[in-house]
Amino acid sequence: MKTKIALSLLVIIFVVVASLGATMAWFSAETSIEDNVFTAGTLMIEAGESWADDYEVENWNPGDCEDKEVTVEVTGSKSAYIRMQFDDGWYQEVEGDWVAWTHSENVDPITIIVDGQDFPTDDWVLDGDWYYYIGGDPAGYLASGDSLKVISQVCLDGPTADNEFQGKQYRLGFKFEAIQTTNNAAYYEWGVNHYGVPE
């Protein structure tokens, strides 16, 4: 009997507690914000070249000009300031190896031409070893998808290419760098102002 009473009391207590819990309420609320997505732009460039004579000219004569078109294109999503360095020089063959060579009077008979004008044109500024592109509209940069012709011909000047140049090789390479046009990146990284003109 005592067990039944105790059991009945436990059931009553459980029902009362359960009903109290069901009727109690607390102030509460919820909210959320969807993920915000920040996708970084891309800054990429590609250099291209085309030659009339498959990358090597044989029997080059003083007074000759060879068609060689070099371009740089912004292939990423961001606009870019461009700078360029020539990697060029004369070489002579010594015991089967080609080594750097300099004319006895330090003469360099090479003329680089872009669309009929001697390089550098007004679209470039030389600072140290770098040429900075300052042309275009708006001035100073290439937008995404823009391409720039850097040179179109390389000429060996007749009057200055004397007999010392016989059998020598002229080699011409290019190095391009690009940097974003925003947030003064060119100034902080290259030490030039936002128009690409050296400070």
mmCIF file of C-alpha atoms in Angstrom:
data_model
loop_
_atom_site.group_PDB
_atom_site.id
_atom_site.type_symbol
_atom_site.label_atom_id
_atom_site.label_comp_id
_atom_site.label_asym_id
_atom_site.label_seq_id
_atom_site.Cartn_x
_atom_site.Cartn_y
_atom_site.Cartn_z
ATOM 1 C CA MET A 1 0.000 0.000 0.000
ATOM 2 C CA LYS A 2 2.755 2.395 0.942
ATOM 3 C CA THR A 3 4.477 1.540 -2.333
ATOM 4 C CA LYS A 4 1.360 2.358 -4.343
ATOM 5 C CA ILE A 5 0.949 5.670 -2.540
ATOM 6 C CA ALA A 6 4.602 6.529 -3.085
ATOM 7 C CA LEU A 7 4.356 5.554 -6.744
ATOM 8 C CA SER A 8 1.174 7.625 -7.158
ATOM 9 C CA LEU A 9 2.866 10.610 -5.544
ATOM 10 C CA LEU A 10 5.842 10.281 -7.917
ATOM 11 C CA VAL A 11 3.536 10.185 -10.930
ATOM 12 C CA ILE A 12 1.657 13.271 -9.678
ATOM 13 C CA ILE A 13 4.916 15.135 -9.044
ATOM 14 C CA PHE A 14 6.200 14.200 -12.538
ATOM 15 C CA VAL A 15 2.990 15.407 -14.208
ATOM 16 C CA VAL A 16 3.084 18.706 -12.268
ATOM 17 C CA VAL A 17 6.746 19.314 -13.130
ATOM 18 C CA ALA A 18 6.161 18.441 -16.798
ATOM 19 C CA SER A 19 3.175 20.763 -17.026
ATOM 20 C CA LEU A 20 5.089 23.598 -15.385
ATOM 21 C CA GLY A 21 7.975 23.135 -17.824
ATOM 22 C CA ALA A 22 5.625 23.200 -20.774
ATOM 23 C CA THR A 23 3.994 26.443 -19.752
ATOM 24 C CA MET A 24 7.187 28.357 -18.785
ATOM 25 C CA ALA A 25 8.617 30.708 -21.441
ATOM 26 C CA TRP A 26 11.782 32.801 -21.864
ATOM 27 C CA PHE A 27 12.259 35.788 -24.147
ATOM 28 C CA SER A 28 14.463 34.706 -27.021
ATOM 29 C CA ALA A 29 15.244 35.643 -30.607
ATOM 30 C CA GLU A 30 17.493 34.571 -33.470
ATOM 31 C CA THR A 31 18.994 36.274 -36.529
ATOM 32 C CA SER A 32 21.823 35.591 -38.955
ATOM 33 C CA ILE A 33 23.775 37.128 -41.841
ATOM 34 C CA GLU A 34 24.585 35.180 -44.964
ATOM 35 C CA ASP A 35 28.271 34.700 -45.799
ATOM 36 C CA ASN A 36 29.698 37.771 -47.521
ATOM 37 C CA VAL A 37 31.953 36.768 -50.394
ATOM 38 C CA PHE A 38 35.119 38.732 -51.227
ATOM 39 C CA THR A 39 36.814 37.439 -54.368
ATOM 40 C CA ALA A 40 40.266 38.844 -55.065
ATOM 41 C CA GLY A 41 40.964 40.113 -58.559
ATOM 42 C CA THR A 42 43.737 38.652 -60.682
ATOM 43 C CA LEU A 43 46.751 40.507 -62.003
ATOM 44 C CA MET A 44 48.346 38.582 -64.847
ATOM 45 C CA ILE A 45 50.292 39.554 -67.946
ATOM 46 C CA GLU A 46 51.543 37.650 -70.963
ATOM 47 C CA ALA A 47 54.344 38.601 -73.313
ATOM 48 C CA GLY A 48 54.270 37.543 -76.936
ATOM 49 C CA GLU A 49 56.563 37.856 -79.908
ATOM 50 C CA SER A 50 56.568 37.149 -83.604
ATOM 51 C CA TRP A 51 59.537 37.120 -85.935
ATOM 52 C CA ALA A 52 59.796 37.081 -89.663
ATOM 53 C CA ASP A 53 62.779 34.704 -89.390
ATOM 54 C CA ASP A 54 61.924 32.171 -86.678
ATOM 55 C CA TYR A 55 63.842 33.617 -83.725
ATOM 56 C CA GLU A 56 67.293 33.705 -85.317
ATOM 57 C CA VAL A 57 68.651 35.929 -88.049
ATOM 58 C CA GLU A 58 71.669 34.722 -90.025
ATOM 59 C CA ASN A 59 74.015 36.883 -92.105
ATOM 60 C CA TRP A 60 72.712 40.125 -90.658
ATOM 61 C CA ASN A 61 74.164 43.112 -92.512
ATOM 62 C CA PRO A 62 74.714 46.722 -91.456
ATOM 63 C CA GLY A 63 71.655 48.655 -92.594
ATOM 64 C CA ASP A 64 69.292 45.660 -92.226
ATOM 65 C CA CYS A 65 66.085 45.857 -90.206
ATOM 66 C CA GLU A 66 64.330 42.722 -89.024
ATOM 67 C CA ASP A 67 60.624 42.632 -88.233
ATOM 68 C CA LYS A 68 60.249 41.499 -84.638
ATOM 69 C CA GLU A 69 57.029 42.341 -82.852
ATOM 70 C CA VAL A 70 56.940 42.100 -79.075
ATOM 71 C CA THR A 71 53.711 42.671 -77.143
ATOM 72 C CA VAL A 72 52.556 42.543 -73.546
ATOM 73 C CA GLU A 73 48.916 41.915 -72.611
ATOM 74 C CA VAL A 74 46.996 42.196 -69.352
ATOM 75 C CA THR A 75 45.200 38.856 -69.091
ATOM 76 C CA GLY A 76 43.891 39.102 -65.523
ATOM 77 C CA SER A 77 40.799 40.918 -64.277
ATOM 78 C CA LYS A 78 42.618 44.001 -62.934
ATOM 79 C CA SER A 79 44.207 46.955 -64.719
ATOM 80 C CA ALA A 80 47.974 47.248 -64.379
ATOM 81 C CA TYR A 81 50.936 49.565 -64.554
ATOM 82 C CA ILE A 82 53.659 48.031 -66.721
ATOM 83 C CA ARG A 83 57.414 48.309 -66.629
ATOM 84 C CA MET A 84 59.995 46.651 -68.863
ATOM 85 C CA GLN A 85 63.694 45.870 -68.953
ATOM 86 C CA PHE A 86 65.783 44.970 -71.962
ATOM 87 C CA ASP A 87 68.106 42.011 -71.543
ATOM 88 C CA ASP A 88 70.406 42.604 -74.485
ATOM 89 C CA GLY A 89 74.024 42.613 -75.479
ATOM 90 C CA TRP A 90 76.663 41.555 -77.958
ATOM 91 C CA TYR A 91 78.446 38.199 -77.906
ATOM 92 C CA GLN A 92 81.465 36.679 -79.626
ATOM 93 C CA GLU A 93 82.456 33.064 -80.053
ATOM 94 C CA VAL A 94 85.528 32.008 -78.101
ATOM 95 C CA GLU A 95 86.624 28.358 -78.343
ATOM 96 C CA GLY A 96 83.103 27.180 -79.124
ATOM 97 C CA ASP A 97 81.390 29.253 -76.389
ATOM 98 C CA TRP A 98 79.548 32.537 -76.827
ATOM 99 C CA VAL A 99 80.740 35.157 -74.329
ATOM 100 C CA ALA A 100 79.785 38.790 -73.732
ATOM 101 C CA TRP A 101 81.591 41.222 -76.001
ATOM 102 C CA THR A 102 81.986 45.014 -76.101
ATOM 103 C CA HIS A 103 83.134 47.099 -79.044
ATOM 104 C CA SER A 104 86.541 48.743 -78.496
ATOM 105 C CA GLU A 105 84.915 52.187 -78.631
ATOM 106 C CA ASN A 106 81.749 51.048 -76.834
ATOM 107 C CA VAL A 107 79.688 51.560 -80.000
ATOM 108 C CA ASP A 108 76.207 50.038 -80.099
ATOM 109 C CA PRO A 109 74.689 50.150 -83.595
ATOM 110 C CA ILE A 110 71.287 48.724 -82.588
ATOM 111 C CA THR A 111 68.126 50.733 -83.169
ATOM 112 C CA ILE A 112 64.834 49.446 -81.809
ATOM 113 C CA ILE A 113 61.729 50.706 -83.580
ATOM 114 C CA VAL A 114 58.032 50.625 -82.715
ATOM 115 C CA ASP A 115 55.625 51.578 -85.484
ATOM 116 C CA GLY A 116 58.182 53.712 -87.306
ATOM 117 C CA GLN A 117 59.494 55.550 -84.222
ATOM 118 C CA ASP A 118 62.735 54.934 -82.358
ATOM 119 C CA PHE A 119 62.291 53.353 -78.945
ATOM 120 C CA PRO A 120 61.709 54.787 -76.405
ATOM 121 C CA THR A 121 58.706 56.717 -77.651
ATOM 122 C CA ASP A 122 56.920 59.345 -75.547
ATOM 123 C CA ASP A 123 54.877 56.489 -74.053
ATOM 124 C CA TRP A 124 57.847 55.324 -71.964
ATOM 125 C CA VAL A 125 60.026 56.850 -69.232
ATOM 126 C CA LEU A 126 63.432 55.399 -68.330
ATOM 127 C CA ASP A 127 64.343 55.232 -64.641
ATOM 128 C CA GLY A 128 67.449 53.215 -63.788
ATOM 129 C CA ASP A 129 67.216 49.940 -65.710
ATOM 130 C CA TRP A 130 63.425 50.046 -66.119
ATOM 131 C CA TYR A 131 61.215 51.611 -68.761
ATOM 132 C CA TYR A 132 57.835 52.621 -67.321
ATOM 133 C CA TYR A 133 54.805 52.722 -69.598
ATOM 134 C CA ILE A 134 53.018 56.082 -69.269
ATOM 135 C CA GLY A 135 50.978 56.087 -72.495
ATOM 136 C CA GLY A 136 47.408 55.019 -73.111
ATOM 137 C CA ASP A 137 44.082 56.603 -72.383
ATOM 138 C CA PRO A 138 43.645 57.109 -69.501
ATOM 139 C CA ALA A 139 47.363 57.638 -69.193
ATOM 140 C CA GLY A 140 49.710 55.260 -67.547
ATOM 141 C CA TYR A 141 48.122 51.841 -67.426
ATOM 142 C CA LEU A 142 46.641 48.950 -69.350
ATOM 143 C CA ALA A 143 43.125 47.768 -68.549
ATOM 144 C CA SER A 144 42.155 44.121 -68.382
ATOM 145 C CA GLY A 145 42.336 42.687 -71.893
ATOM 146 C CA ASP A 146 44.521 45.512 -73.272
ATOM 147 C CA SER A 147 47.598 44.685 -75.318
ATOM 148 C CA LEU A 148 50.601 46.909 -75.958
ATOM 149 C CA LYS A 149 53.068 46.670 -78.843
ATOM 150 C CA VAL A 150 56.516 47.273 -77.393
ATOM 151 C CA ILE A 151 58.696 46.989 -80.505
ATOM 152 C CA SER A 152 58.176 46.168 -84.172
ATOM 153 C CA GLN A 153 61.698 46.159 -85.675
ATOM 154 C CA VAL A 154 65.335 45.706 -84.720
ATOM 155 C CA CYS A 155 67.869 47.441 -86.972
ATOM 156 C CA LEU A 156 71.643 47.199 -87.359
ATOM 157 C CA ASP A 157 72.798 50.724 -88.165
ATOM 158 C CA GLY A 158 75.043 50.889 -91.212
ATOM 159 C CA PRO A 159 77.350 53.820 -90.379
ATOM 160 C CA THR A 160 78.209 52.626 -86.840
ATOM 161 C CA ALA A 161 78.427 48.849 -87.444
ATOM 162 C CA ASP A 162 82.107 48.637 -88.403
ATOM 163 C CA ASN A 163 84.237 45.551 -89.068
ATOM 164 C CA GLU A 164 84.527 44.723 -85.372
ATOM 165 C CA PHE A 165 80.905 43.493 -85.499
ATOM 166 C CA GLN A 166 81.610 40.823 -88.114
ATOM 167 C CA GLY A 167 80.683 37.374 -86.789
ATOM 168 C CA LYS A 168 79.259 38.748 -83.525
ATOM 169 C CA GLN A 169 75.777 38.044 -82.170
ATOM 170 C CA TYR A 170 73.295 40.518 -80.782
ATOM 171 C CA ARG A 171 70.848 38.972 -78.306
ATOM 172 C CA LEU A 172 67.656 40.691 -77.215
ATOM 173 C CA GLY A 173 65.329 39.583 -74.438
ATOM 174 C CA PHE A 174 62.683 41.338 -72.352
ATOM 175 C CA LYS A 175 61.483 41.304 -68.772
ATOM 176 C CA PHE A 176 58.050 42.692 -67.934
ATOM 177 C CA GLU A 177 56.532 43.439 -64.552
ATOM 178 C CA ALA A 178 53.007 44.564 -63.712
ATOM 179 C CA ILE A 179 51.465 45.965 -60.560
ATOM 180 C CA GLN A 180 47.921 46.907 -59.592
ATOM 181 C CA THR A 181 46.866 50.485 -60.277
ATOM 182 C CA THR A 182 45.101 50.945 -56.932
ATOM 183 C CA ASN A 183 46.143 51.859 -53.397
ATOM 184 C CA ASN A 184 49.478 53.443 -54.393
ATOM 185 C CA ALA A 185 50.993 50.012 -55.019
ATOM 186 C CA ALA A 186 53.382 51.350 -57.686
ATOM 187 C CA TYR A 187 54.705 53.944 -55.258
ATOM 188 C CA TYR A 188 55.231 51.497 -52.391
ATOM 189 C CA GLU A 189 56.669 48.697 -54.523
ATOM 190 C CA TRP A 190 58.450 50.505 -57.362
ATOM 191 C CA GLY A 191 59.000 53.996 -55.956
ATOM 192 C CA VAL A 192 56.985 55.702 -58.713
ATOM 193 C CA ASN A 193 53.823 57.770 -58.505
ATOM 194 C CA HIS A 194 50.425 56.614 -59.733
ATOM 195 C CA TYR A 195 51.012 57.815 -63.306
ATOM 196 C CA GLY A 196 54.029 55.590 -63.646
ATOM 197 C CA VAL A 197 56.448 58.531 -63.777
ATOM 198 C CA PRO A 198 59.463 58.049 -61.493
ATOM 199 C CA GLU A 199 59.465 60.252 -58.373
#
